[in-house]
Amino acid sequence: MSKLTVAKAITAGLARAMEENPKVMLLGEDIGSLGGVYRVTEGLKARFGAHRVLDTPLGEAGIVGTAVGLAVRGYRPVCEIQFDGFTFPAFNQITTQVAKLRARTEGRLSVPMTIRIPYGGVIGSVEHHSESPEALFAHTAGLRILTPSNAQDAYWMEQQAIACDDPVIIFEPKRRYWLKGEVDEENSPGDPFAAAVIHEGTDATVVAWGPMVPVALAAAKAAEEDGRSVEVIDLRSLSPIDFDTVTASVRRTGRLVIAHEAPTFGGLGGEIAARVTERAFYSLEAPVLRVGAYHLPYPPAAVEDHYIPDLDRVLEALDRSFAY
Amino acid sequence: MESRSHAGAVPSTLTRHQLLDEQGVVAEDPLLSPYAADITVEELQHLYRSMTLARRVDEEGTSLQRQGQLVLWVPLRGQEAAQVGSVWPTHPSDRIYPSYREHAVAFERGVPPAELMRYFRGLSAGGWDPEQYNLNPYTVVLGSQTLHAVGYAMGASLDRKAAEDSGSPLDGDPEAVIAYFGDGASTEGEVHEAMVFAASYDAPVLFFIQNNQWAISVPFATQSRVPLATRAAGYGFEGLRVDGNDILGVVAATRYALEKLRRGEGPVLIEAETYRMGAHTTADDPTKYREREEEDQWGHLDPIERLRVHLRTVHCVDQAFFDTVAAENDAVARQMRADVLAMSPPEFVDRFDGVYAEPHSLVAAERAEYLDYQAGFVAQDDSQDSDSEGVGA
């Protein structure tokens, strides 16, 4: 057991994957000598060599596209996209090539690659550095999407994604990179595509993922003071989504609030709301409510706290749910 | 053909290589002649057979589409020398990344014509087995495959280096990779990134451009002011401009490039100047955007006719050979047609199995949902049948 930040847990997870499989290699901008703009890959170039940690030319399509060729060749490439908002030059490669090559070849070619994307806001940065584009990728068949909310998941999900024979995007909650937690290097938390009930409750369920998980936990604690018992689910996998765990919880609690940093409109909260309504209609005591960002481009840092849902907005949604 | 003039355009000084001229006569080229010197008449006959087979199957493809038997066909007429001449010198271990018009490349790699038609008959998203022929499936999003080719080539170099470092170097020639694309795709941003990455990592990749003068309806002059081979210099590697309707020139240029790649001196770019004599696809109408005169001019430069004249006049190949090849090609086309017409549609339910390598809860649930839904139809049909029987009785 070690106490690590999320960032250092990712570093350790990547290092272990590289130790265990010589075919694992990292590609990205400034990830080698600099160690990445968030220092997540710090020390890995010195340890594993420049042929396994590539400081690539600046070009996201180039990073992801060459990784497709490397993956088909038998490598396990791990791409780092520097910031969420810079994913889009690679959007074509990810959606038309990475996601579809296996289906196009009727299962003959696999694309076992990992794409790491630091995502989310509240870091006080300039535009294109704070976005949550997970729904755009969840909508595309052929991809898998994980998002850790704590150090233990961060450590293991990197290794599980790399070991997976399918392409996996890991959305890393960049405002939680410095969040410390226990990492058990011996015991894996199991299926990365399963959601986890991280706080049990009986009166309502809050589903969150990545950077919003600590907010959801804080909401559960605050609600407790008002005598409400709120269950919190860390979704962990955004494609596929573990609807069974969510539905089972709602059948017990009768109320559901989904909180994410991405804009509410067209966000994954809508998909979860629809599925739960289909599956647990007679268990619901109130409409499923969503808490997300507004249908606006990510705003300037000075006003971002109005845009990203915080503790109060989650509590307000819970109040509305209880009012039914 | 003459390019349209651009104000301020700087003329290219790049040599246009040619070994077999428009009259089928061999010309000397200081760089490329040594790379074609040992080609035997039997090999020339093989190249002729491959080029004419591709054209015959191409014609059959257009007919099949017109008869409603293919969802689309992409004619290659005019580009036979560029395609056959560039793939023939490769080793089976060299990975090929085609675009989507490279039928002659696929046939030369051993893909049976009918297997390729599975894609165009709407039965398959890919067609052949990429590992069996060391040939990637067609890529329809233009230029995307060039990056995959570069990554694959980077992997080949890494493998070779790892084997050397471990004290057991790999046997045989180093692998080379070919990325095919056209003048249209050459303007895609991903092609730029492919060339940058290839140069940064000395990837053993040949960028083989078939400049067929038209990107559907947009002429080459809109794509570039200069021959595309000129661009290689900007990335710091060699670019060769070759007459793409000259089979000897294409073979020699490709051999020259592959040698460089195997020596670790890649990447290389070849621009084969050719002409799409037919439509872009069977959904296209070239009369809307280009003149008959231009098509006629290029018709005189037909790559197959040029090789035929060369074989007849220089190597005294008799008419019987040409007749036999034509008859053989007809037989292949007939068989291909019969095979295509006999193909049965795939089961939709199998689509659920090809998307993910590992179990996926949503796909599994939707597969079950689909089967349930289908089963419901069967039950309903049965009940209707029994109802009508009941009424009848």
XYZ file of C-alpha atoms in Angstrom:
717
model
C 0.000 0.000 0.000
C 1.192 3.507 -0.806
C -0.358 6.911 -0.438
C -0.154 8.584 -3.842
C -1.697 11.468 -5.711
C -3.870 10.553 -8.683
C -1.116 11.845 -10.993
C 1.602 9.756 -9.349
C -0.687 6.739 -9.252
C -1.046 7.067 -13.043
C 2.734 7.353 -13.372
C 3.139 4.205 -11.293
C 0.459 2.367 -13.274
C 2.104 3.279 -16.581
C 5.528 2.280 -15.265
C 4.279 -1.093 -14.122
C 2.591 -1.745 -17.465
C 5.847 -0.839 -19.228
C 7.855 -3.129 -16.940
C 5.561 -6.048 -17.499
C 5.168 -5.712 -21.268
C 8.037 -4.481 -23.479
C 5.499 -3.666 -26.203
C 3.938 -0.860 -24.139
C 5.117 2.533 -25.353
C 4.017 6.112 -24.745
C 3.486 8.801 -27.387
C 2.635 12.428 -26.804
C 3.650 16.035 -26.790
C 6.236 16.976 -24.151
C 5.818 13.676 -22.304
C 9.485 12.662 -22.365
C 12.117 15.098 -21.166
C 9.543 17.417 -19.610
C 7.465 14.577 -18.175
C 4.227 15.986 -19.574
C 2.668 19.353 -18.789
C 1.201 17.752 -15.645
C 4.368 15.671 -15.040
C 2.283 12.508 -15.232
C 4.979 10.741 -17.301
C 7.875 12.190 -15.314
C 10.903 9.916 -15.173
C 9.561 7.355 -17.636
C 11.755 8.397 -20.568
C 14.881 8.206 -18.390
C 13.813 4.816 -17.104
C 12.530 3.129 -20.267
C 14.345 4.974 -23.051
C 13.471 7.391 -25.825
C 12.299 4.508 -28.048
C 9.491 3.730 -25.576
C 8.577 7.266 -24.518
C 8.241 9.343 -27.676
C 8.303 13.105 -27.545
C 6.282 13.420 -30.731
C 5.979 16.292 -33.141
C 2.976 18.450 -32.376
C 0.014 16.780 -34.069
C -2.806 14.944 -32.345
C -3.965 13.112 -35.478
C -0.362 12.076 -35.968
C -0.082 10.747 -32.436
C -3.305 8.754 -32.581
C -2.946 7.703 -36.237
C 0.591 6.367 -35.882
C -0.523 4.582 -32.713
C -3.118 2.711 -34.810
C -0.319 1.387 -37.021
C 1.810 0.520 -33.988
C -1.105 -1.300 -32.360
C -1.771 -3.351 -35.487
C 1.954 -4.112 -35.571
C 1.740 -5.628 -32.078
C 2.600 -2.719 -29.823
C 0.473 -1.385 -26.955
C 0.691 2.361 -27.564
C -0.516 4.834 -24.948
C -1.215 8.280 -26.395
C -1.355 11.400 -24.280
C -3.504 14.252 -25.526
C -2.189 17.299 -23.722
C -5.570 18.859 -22.909
C -9.208 17.865 -23.542
C -9.762 20.714 -25.975
C -6.882 19.530 -28.168
C -8.480 16.145 -28.786
C -10.352 17.359 -31.834
C -7.538 17.375 -34.384
C -7.500 13.613 -33.621
C -11.300 13.282 -33.650
C -11.305 11.829 -37.141
C -8.704 9.199 -36.281
C -10.459 8.257 -33.037
C -13.973 7.989 -34.432
C -13.457 6.774 -38.011
C -10.325 4.662 -37.580
C -9.558 3.641 -33.987
C -13.195 2.818 -33.242
C -14.005 1.114 -36.534
C -10.953 -0.803 -37.714
C -11.938 -3.973 -35.865
C -15.506 -3.923 -37.201
C -14.259 -3.061 -40.689
C -12.045 -6.142 -40.698
C -14.756 -8.300 -39.117
C -12.647 -8.884 -36.033
C -9.413 -9.702 -37.847
C -7.499 -6.609 -36.711
C -7.626 -5.339 -33.150
C -6.514 -1.907 -32.080
C -5.292 -2.337 -28.497
C -4.383 1.245 -27.707
C -5.000 3.677 -24.892
C -5.696 7.386 -25.252
C -5.175 9.420 -22.095
C -7.043 12.722 -22.002
C -6.794 15.059 -18.979
C -10.263 16.590 -18.793
C -12.564 18.883 -16.880
C -12.505 22.391 -15.531
C -12.066 24.494 -12.418
C -8.333 24.785 -12.981
C -8.351 28.485 -13.811
C -6.983 28.150 -17.305
C -7.580 29.617 -20.748
C -10.060 28.276 -23.303
C -9.788 24.680 -24.619
C -8.157 23.549 -21.345
C -11.237 22.704 -19.271
C -13.657 20.677 -21.361
C -15.535 17.430 -20.775
C -16.128 15.875 -24.204
C -16.832 12.315 -23.011
C -20.300 12.095 -24.582
C -18.860 12.669 -28.048
C -16.799 9.503 -27.687
C -19.335 7.443 -25.732
C -21.642 7.889 -28.738
C -19.139 6.073 -30.952
C -19.308 2.266 -31.017
C -15.939 0.575 -30.884
C -14.439 2.674 -28.100
C -14.342 2.075 -24.355
C -14.109 4.940 -21.905
C -12.849 4.886 -18.338
C -12.528 7.728 -15.885
C -10.914 7.266 -12.480
C -11.899 9.454 -9.557
C -9.228 8.342 -7.093
C -5.639 7.138 -6.895
C -6.451 3.434 -6.583
C -8.582 3.429 -9.751
C -6.059 5.652 -11.521
C -3.254 3.177 -10.823
C -5.225 0.138 -11.956
C -7.288 1.578 -14.803
C -4.162 2.591 -16.732
C -2.937 -0.995 -16.571
C -6.345 -2.475 -17.333
C -6.813 -0.164 -20.323
C -3.396 -1.074 -21.700
C -4.092 -4.788 -21.234
C -7.492 -4.515 -22.930
C -7.592 -5.720 -26.548
C -9.979 -2.880 -27.420
C -9.130 0.804 -27.720
C -9.724 2.583 -24.413
C -9.935 6.309 -23.744
C -9.072 7.286 -20.194
C -10.459 10.648 -19.214
C -8.219 11.741 -16.353
C -9.782 14.244 -13.907
C -7.087 16.875 -14.088
C -8.342 18.963 -11.147
C -7.987 15.806 -9.011
C -4.427 15.017 -10.151
C -3.205 16.155 -6.726
C -5.833 14.282 -4.727
C -4.081 11.752 -2.504
C -5.326 8.268 -1.773
C -4.276 4.777 -0.829
C -3.082 2.567 -3.667
C -3.061 -1.175 -3.169
C -0.499 -2.443 -5.684
C -1.318 -6.070 -4.897
C -5.092 -6.212 -5.248
C -6.848 -4.929 -8.330
C -10.290 -3.381 -7.783
C -11.620 -5.819 -10.408
C -13.716 -5.085 -13.483
C -12.916 -1.525 -14.611
C -16.178 -1.370 -16.545
C -18.316 -1.810 -13.409
C -19.690 1.103 -11.424
C -19.007 1.285 -7.679
C -21.351 2.226 -4.865
C -18.906 4.297 -2.849
C -21.321 5.608 -0.205
C -24.427 3.705 0.743
C -27.756 5.432 1.276
C -31.473 4.770 1.246
C -33.301 7.977 0.228
C -31.737 9.041 -3.088
C -28.937 8.084 -5.478
C -26.359 10.451 -6.923
C -24.395 9.207 -9.948
C -21.154 11.016 -10.764
C -17.797 10.282 -12.344
C -14.253 11.575 -12.490
C -13.832 15.037 -11.017
C -17.455 15.222 -9.798
C -17.183 12.227 -7.470
C -15.763 14.205 -4.521
C -18.542 16.766 -5.060
C -21.166 14.021 -4.942
C -19.643 12.606 -1.758
C -19.670 16.050 -0.162
C -23.337 16.381 -1.152
C -24.128 13.062 0.521
C -22.388 14.202 3.712
C -24.217 17.545 3.683
C -27.551 15.822 3.085
C -26.885 13.557 6.042
C -26.915 16.618 8.288
C -30.440 17.252 7.027
C -31.378 13.674 7.829
C -31.265 12.433 4.224
C -29.427 9.238 3.391
C -27.897 9.607 -0.074
C -26.196 6.802 -1.999
C -23.278 7.780 -4.241
C -22.239 5.811 -7.298
C -18.916 6.380 -9.006
C -19.738 5.340 -12.570
C -16.035 4.640 -13.419
C -16.792 3.418 -16.953
C -18.603 5.709 -19.410
C -18.620 3.158 -22.226
C -20.033 0.724 -21.540
C -22.088 2.083 -18.647
C -22.953 -0.276 -15.810
C -26.707 0.375 -15.867
C -27.341 -2.632 -13.623
C -25.620 -1.081 -10.616
C -27.379 2.251 -11.164
C -30.791 0.660 -11.669
C -30.422 -1.551 -8.606
C -29.613 1.485 -6.492
C -32.568 3.496 -7.804
C -34.896 0.564 -7.114
C -33.831 0.894 -3.484
C -33.800 4.680 -3.173
C -36.497 5.776 -5.648
C -34.651 8.975 -6.545
C -31.785 9.746 -8.918
C -29.639 12.805 -9.555
C -26.879 12.615 -12.165
C -24.084 15.167 -11.866
C -21.430 15.804 -14.512
C -19.184 18.662 -15.600
C -20.162 18.317 -19.256
C -23.098 20.380 -20.538
C -26.447 18.851 -19.575
C -27.854 18.926 -23.106
C -26.773 15.814 -24.974
C -24.674 14.707 -22.021
C -24.435 11.177 -20.670
C -26.833 12.130 -17.872
C -29.641 12.046 -20.406
C -28.759 8.502 -21.458
C -28.652 7.335 -17.844
C -31.954 9.068 -17.067
C -33.644 7.406 -20.026
C -32.327 3.936 -19.227
C -33.247 4.165 -15.552
C -36.714 5.436 -16.422
C -37.205 2.487 -18.782
C -35.953 -0.024 -16.244
C -37.190 1.285 -12.911
C -40.214 3.431 -13.764
C -42.395 2.092 -10.940
C -39.599 2.548 -8.389
C -39.194 6.260 -9.115
C -40.624 8.708 -6.584
C -39.502 11.728 -8.650
C -38.271 12.481 -12.162
C -34.607 11.716 -12.733
C -32.753 15.024 -12.463
C -29.544 16.117 -14.127
C -26.971 18.604 -12.939
C -24.496 19.695 -15.573
C -22.944 22.670 -17.279
C -24.906 25.094 -19.431
C -25.178 24.897 -23.224
C -22.339 27.356 -23.610
C -18.717 27.121 -24.613
C -16.544 26.770 -21.528
C -16.457 30.292 -20.035
C -13.472 32.404 -18.981
C -11.868 31.215 -15.740
C -13.174 34.153 -13.686
C -16.742 32.883 -14.029
C -16.218 29.148 -14.445
C -17.663 28.386 -11.000
C -21.048 29.524 -12.339
C -20.768 27.024 -15.166
C -19.499 23.867 -13.505
C -21.952 22.259 -11.067
C -20.779 22.529 -7.488
C -21.927 21.156 -4.142
C -24.822 23.612 -3.863
C -26.227 22.748 -7.291
C -26.145 19.033 -6.481
C -27.866 19.731 -3.142
C -30.442 21.919 -4.847
C -31.230 19.087 -7.269
C -31.570 16.664 -4.361
C -33.977 19.116 -2.679
C -36.063 19.283 -5.861
C -36.119 15.492 -6.028
C -37.204 15.185 -2.380
C -39.902 17.825 -2.955
C -41.888 15.465 -5.216
C -1.463 18.016 -69.067
C -0.644 21.668 -68.579
C -1.423 23.084 -65.173
C -3.524 26.180 -64.922
C -1.313 29.133 -64.167
C -1.228 30.688 -60.730
C -0.058 34.246 -60.277
C 3.189 34.080 -58.366
C 3.638 30.327 -58.806
C 7.245 29.177 -58.726
C 7.864 26.592 -61.437
C 9.098 23.218 -60.264
C 12.436 22.032 -61.549
C 11.867 18.444 -60.499
C 12.831 15.904 -63.189
C 9.996 13.775 -64.548
C 11.415 10.274 -64.897
C 10.417 8.066 -67.767
C 11.787 4.764 -69.044
C 9.152 3.670 -71.531
C 8.079 6.506 -73.758
C 4.706 7.075 -75.398
C 5.772 4.975 -78.411
C 6.809 2.019 -76.262
C 10.513 2.731 -76.758
C 12.903 2.445 -73.813
C 14.559 5.716 -72.897
C 17.661 6.152 -70.742
C 17.301 7.655 -67.318
C 20.506 8.026 -65.320
C 18.820 7.385 -61.971
C 16.253 4.744 -62.849
C 17.594 2.756 -65.826
C 19.752 0.473 -63.635
C 16.623 -0.496 -61.690
C 14.836 -1.832 -64.774
C 17.804 -3.321 -66.619
C 17.246 -6.899 -65.457
C 13.506 -7.121 -66.145
C 12.956 -10.149 -68.403
C 10.399 -10.479 -71.138
C 8.599 -13.087 -69.011
C 8.330 -10.533 -66.239
C 7.052 -7.936 -68.675
C 4.433 -10.443 -69.785
C 3.455 -10.977 -66.157
C 3.069 -7.232 -65.697
C 0.976 -7.046 -68.868
C -1.210 -9.891 -67.625
C -1.734 -8.169 -64.258
C -2.564 -4.822 -65.822
C -5.031 -6.232 -68.309
C -6.641 -8.479 -65.709
C -7.233 -5.451 -63.501
C -8.801 -3.577 -66.403
C -11.013 -6.519 -67.340
C -12.240 -6.973 -63.772
C -12.742 -3.204 -63.559
C -15.020 -3.320 -66.618
C -16.936 -6.208 -65.088
C -17.267 -4.206 -61.870
C -18.863 -1.305 -63.710
C -21.242 -3.700 -65.504
C -22.209 -5.402 -62.263
C -22.931 -2.050 -60.654
C -25.004 -0.911 -63.634
C -26.975 -4.127 -63.355
C -27.688 -3.432 -59.695
C -25.373 -6.150 -58.400
C -22.896 -3.838 -56.644
C -23.759 -0.884 -54.411
C -20.858 1.069 -55.917
C -17.833 0.547 -58.097
C -14.646 2.600 -58.178
C -13.049 2.343 -61.638
C -9.254 2.241 -61.880
C -8.966 2.424 -65.684
C -5.807 4.270 -66.652
C -3.963 3.656 -63.380
C -2.900 0.057 -64.033
C 0.805 0.775 -64.554
C 1.025 2.955 -61.451
C -0.606 0.272 -59.315
C 0.916 -2.919 -60.696
C 4.330 -1.326 -61.162
C 4.508 -0.167 -57.548
C 3.298 -3.337 -55.837
C 5.097 -5.889 -58.020
C 8.581 -5.064 -56.608
C 7.464 -5.440 -52.967
C 8.191 -8.440 -50.749
C 5.250 -10.331 -49.242
C 6.535 -9.109 -45.860
C 6.074 -5.466 -46.893
C 2.825 -4.061 -45.487
C 0.579 -2.233 -47.946
C -1.895 0.502 -46.985
C -4.190 1.197 -49.945
C -6.737 3.968 -50.335
C -9.823 2.610 -52.132
C -9.073 2.450 -55.852
C -6.113 0.082 -55.572
C -7.786 -3.001 -57.028
C -4.763 -3.911 -59.161
C -2.617 -3.728 -56.015
C -4.993 -6.077 -54.216
C -5.100 -8.576 -57.100
C -1.305 -8.547 -57.405
C -1.163 -9.284 -53.682
C -3.294 -12.359 -54.284
C -6.740 -11.113 -53.277
C -9.249 -12.993 -55.478
C -11.385 -10.489 -57.441
C -14.615 -11.852 -55.985
C -13.305 -11.359 -52.449
C -12.658 -7.695 -53.167
C -16.179 -7.375 -54.553
C -17.658 -8.367 -51.200
C -17.024 -4.787 -50.104
C -18.630 -3.263 -53.174
C -21.578 -5.644 -53.063
C -22.380 -4.290 -49.620
C -21.685 -7.594 -47.878
C -18.609 -6.660 -45.921
C -17.103 -3.553 -44.377
C -13.605 -4.645 -45.326
C -13.407 -7.563 -47.723
C -10.221 -9.579 -47.498
C -8.148 -10.791 -44.549
C -5.496 -8.072 -44.033
C -3.011 -10.455 -42.401
C -3.279 -13.084 -45.127
C -2.306 -10.634 -47.875
C -0.370 -8.179 -45.689
C -2.738 -5.606 -47.121
C -4.769 -3.216 -44.989
C -8.468 -2.861 -45.851
C -9.475 0.073 -48.010
C -9.719 3.415 -46.207
C -12.460 5.707 -47.404
C -11.737 8.704 -45.161
C -9.056 10.100 -47.408
C -5.497 10.070 -46.152
C -6.245 8.512 -42.752
C -4.349 5.356 -43.674
C -1.122 7.254 -44.302
C -0.660 7.705 -40.548
C -1.351 4.023 -39.923
C 1.292 3.143 -42.500
C 3.802 5.398 -40.756
C 3.017 3.866 -37.347
C 3.288 0.360 -38.757
C 6.642 1.257 -40.330
C 7.840 2.756 -37.015
C 6.896 -0.547 -35.386
C 8.842 -2.509 -38.009
C 11.946 -0.423 -37.260
C 11.467 -0.832 -33.509
C 11.142 -4.607 -33.921
C 14.351 -4.772 -35.933
C 16.215 -2.622 -33.436
C 14.936 -4.675 -30.486
C 16.074 -7.892 -32.195
C 19.528 -6.419 -32.847
C 19.826 -5.186 -29.261
C 18.916 -8.615 -27.956
C 21.705 -10.219 -29.968
C 19.485 -12.142 -32.369
C 18.988 -9.893 -35.405
C 16.060 -10.596 -37.708
C 16.741 -12.541 -40.898
C 15.896 -11.191 -44.318
C 15.563 -7.736 -45.750
C 14.215 -4.998 -43.509
C 10.530 -4.457 -44.119
C 9.158 -1.534 -46.071
C 5.631 -0.125 -45.975
C 3.704 1.544 -48.804
C 0.991 4.133 -48.231
C -1.113 4.713 -51.339
C -3.125 7.870 -51.839
C -4.022 10.302 -54.573
C -3.680 13.938 -55.530
C -7.017 14.596 -53.825
C -5.993 13.072 -50.496
C -2.622 14.807 -50.659
C -4.229 17.993 -49.365
C -5.622 16.381 -46.214
C -4.032 17.553 -42.974
C -3.418 13.999 -41.839
C -1.174 13.406 -44.861
C 0.935 16.344 -43.720
C 1.184 14.872 -40.231
C 2.050 11.474 -41.713
C 4.968 12.993 -43.593
C 6.149 14.917 -40.542
C 6.032 11.848 -38.299
C 7.639 9.639 -40.963
C 10.514 12.083 -41.249
C 10.879 12.513 -37.478
C 11.198 8.756 -36.929
C 12.947 7.764 -40.201
C 10.025 5.463 -40.905
C 10.622 2.985 -43.767
C 7.509 4.107 -45.593
C 6.966 4.894 -49.255
C 4.312 7.509 -49.871
C 3.060 6.460 -53.286
C 0.848 9.103 -54.834
C -1.167 8.304 -57.912
C -1.802 11.732 -59.296
C -4.758 10.945 -61.535
C -5.365 14.672 -62.155
C -8.848 14.809 -60.668
C -10.200 14.824 -57.119
C -13.691 13.852 -58.235
C -14.487 17.111 -60.055
C -11.685 19.362 -58.838
C -8.631 19.543 -61.098
C -5.088 19.040 -59.882
C -4.274 22.743 -60.331
C -6.574 23.492 -57.387
C -4.793 20.935 -55.196
C -1.259 22.101 -55.818
C 0.818 24.660 -57.708
C 3.705 22.245 -58.045
C 4.164 18.532 -58.670
C 3.381 16.758 -55.404
C 6.799 15.109 -55.374
C 8.163 18.609 -54.745
C 6.603 18.562 -51.302
C 8.942 15.815 -50.060
C 11.841 18.264 -49.991
C 9.949 20.365 -47.490
C 9.893 17.408 -45.123
C 13.534 16.590 -45.796
C 13.217 13.384 -47.779
C 13.441 12.416 -51.420
C 10.538 12.869 -53.798
C 10.493 11.291 -57.247
C 8.254 12.319 -60.084
C 7.624 9.551 -62.552
C 5.442 8.966 -65.590
C 2.746 6.868 -63.961
C 1.630 5.346 -67.260
C 5.112 3.942 -67.806
C 5.273 0.515 -66.198
C 9.077 0.337 -66.364
C 9.501 3.759 -64.841
C 7.141 2.932 -61.986
C 8.817 -0.412 -61.270
C 12.270 1.192 -61.323
C 11.273 4.142 -59.139
C 9.647 1.797 -56.628
C 12.677 -0.522 -56.549
C 14.907 2.496 -56.007
C 12.674 3.703 -53.164
C 12.351 0.286 -51.508
C 16.131 -0.141 -51.526
C 16.505 3.195 -49.780
C 13.879 2.240 -47.209
C 15.592 -1.076 -46.508
C 18.888 0.737 -46.014
C 17.175 2.864 -43.369
C 17.201 5.977 -45.549
C 13.464 6.526 -45.664
C 10.913 7.798 -46.073
C 10.532 8.359 -49.820
C 7.712 9.877 -51.838
C 6.851 8.889 -55.406
C 4.365 10.822 -57.453
C 3.164 8.740 -60.387
C 1.528 11.048 -62.926
C -1.371 9.185 -64.434
C -4.994 9.755 -65.374
C -8.318 8.490 -64.149
C -9.727 7.539 -67.535
C -13.127 6.651 -66.107
C -15.485 8.187 -63.611
C -14.537 8.750 -59.963
C -17.119 6.129 -59.053
C -20.183 4.722 -60.753
C -22.107 7.575 -59.075
C -20.030 10.209 -60.880
C -20.471 11.989 -64.211
C -17.180 13.362 -65.564
C -18.905 15.108 -68.488
C -19.991 17.743 -65.939
C -16.453 18.909 -65.246
C -13.931 17.868 -67.865
C -13.522 18.044 -71.611
C -13.602 15.129 -73.997
C -10.399 16.472 -75.589
C -8.531 15.999 -72.343
C -9.747 12.442 -72.003
C -8.711 11.739 -75.601
C -5.246 13.186 -75.052
C -4.703 10.925 -72.074
C -6.236 8.047 -73.998
C -3.217 8.178 -76.288
C -1.033 7.681 -73.214
C -2.792 4.461 -72.152
C -0.340 2.458 -70.009
C -1.517 -0.918 -71.291
C -1.297 0.019 -74.950
C 2.213 1.345 -74.364
C 3.376 -1.945 -72.857
C 1.632 -3.917 -75.607
C 3.477 -1.973 -78.312
C 6.732 -2.443 -76.432
C 6.229 -6.193 -76.105
C 5.281 -6.545 -79.752
C 7.891 -4.330 -81.357
C 10.884 -4.700 -79.045
C 10.397 -8.242 -77.769
C 8.526 -9.682 -80.783
C 5.777 -11.129 -78.596
C 3.211 -12.555 -80.977
C -0.515 -11.996 -81.137
C -1.233 -15.412 -79.674
C 0.076 -14.216 -76.297
C -2.239 -11.215 -76.247
C -5.191 -13.328 -77.340
C -4.495 -15.921 -74.674
C -4.237 -13.283 -71.954
C -7.499 -11.708 -73.084
C -9.244 -15.081 -73.024
C -7.844 -15.856 -69.572
C -8.950 -12.479 -68.266
C -12.443 -13.036 -69.674
C -12.596 -16.347 -67.866
C -11.529 -14.722 -64.575
C -14.148 -11.994 -65.020
C -16.852 -14.545 -65.793
C -15.936 -16.597 -62.744
C -15.842 -13.457 -60.610
C -19.318 -12.492 -61.819
C -20.650 -15.959 -61.044
C -19.053 -15.911 -57.585
C -20.443 -12.451 -56.845
C -23.966 -13.389 -57.899
C -23.804 -16.509 -55.730
C -22.843 -14.570 -52.590
C -25.446 -14.621 -49.872
C -25.987 -11.672 -47.552
C -24.350 -11.853 -44.135
C -26.364 -12.331 -40.962
C -26.929 -8.945 -39.331
C -26.549 -10.507 -35.892
C -22.899 -11.241 -36.639
C -22.217 -7.496 -36.699
C -22.523 -7.501 -32.926
C -19.509 -9.797 -32.678
C -16.966 -7.812 -34.668
C -16.913 -4.484 -32.846
C -15.158 -5.298 -29.575
C -12.472 -7.870 -28.873
C -13.650 -8.355 -25.295
C -17.189 -8.798 -23.918
C -19.179 -5.557 -23.862
C -22.333 -5.290 -21.753
C -24.214 -2.860 -24.021
C -23.475 -4.753 -27.226
C -24.445 -8.037 -25.529
C -27.722 -6.511 -24.316
C -28.576 -5.003 -27.704
C -27.724 -8.265 -29.465
C -30.187 -10.076 -27.213
C -32.757 -7.302 -27.772
C -32.371 -7.635 -31.539
C -32.795 -11.416 -31.422
C -35.874 -11.075 -29.203
C -37.366 -8.555 -31.602
C -36.713 -10.835 -34.574
C -38.153 -13.800 -32.714
C -41.291 -11.751 -32.091
C -41.773 -11.272 -35.837
C -41.563 -15.003 -36.423
C -44.155 -15.663 -33.733
C -46.472 -12.993 -35.185
C -46.146 -14.442 -38.702
C -47.015 -17.867 -37.317
C -50.089 -16.553 -35.526
C -51.248 -14.705 -38.641
C -50.830 -17.888 -40.626
C -52.876 -19.864 -38.132
C -55.494 -17.090 -38.055
C -55.898 -17.174 -41.795
C -56.017 -20.926 -41.699
C -58.699 -20.608 -39.058
C -60.711 -18.248 -41.253
C -60.268 -20.576 -44.198
C -61.462 -23.516 -42.163
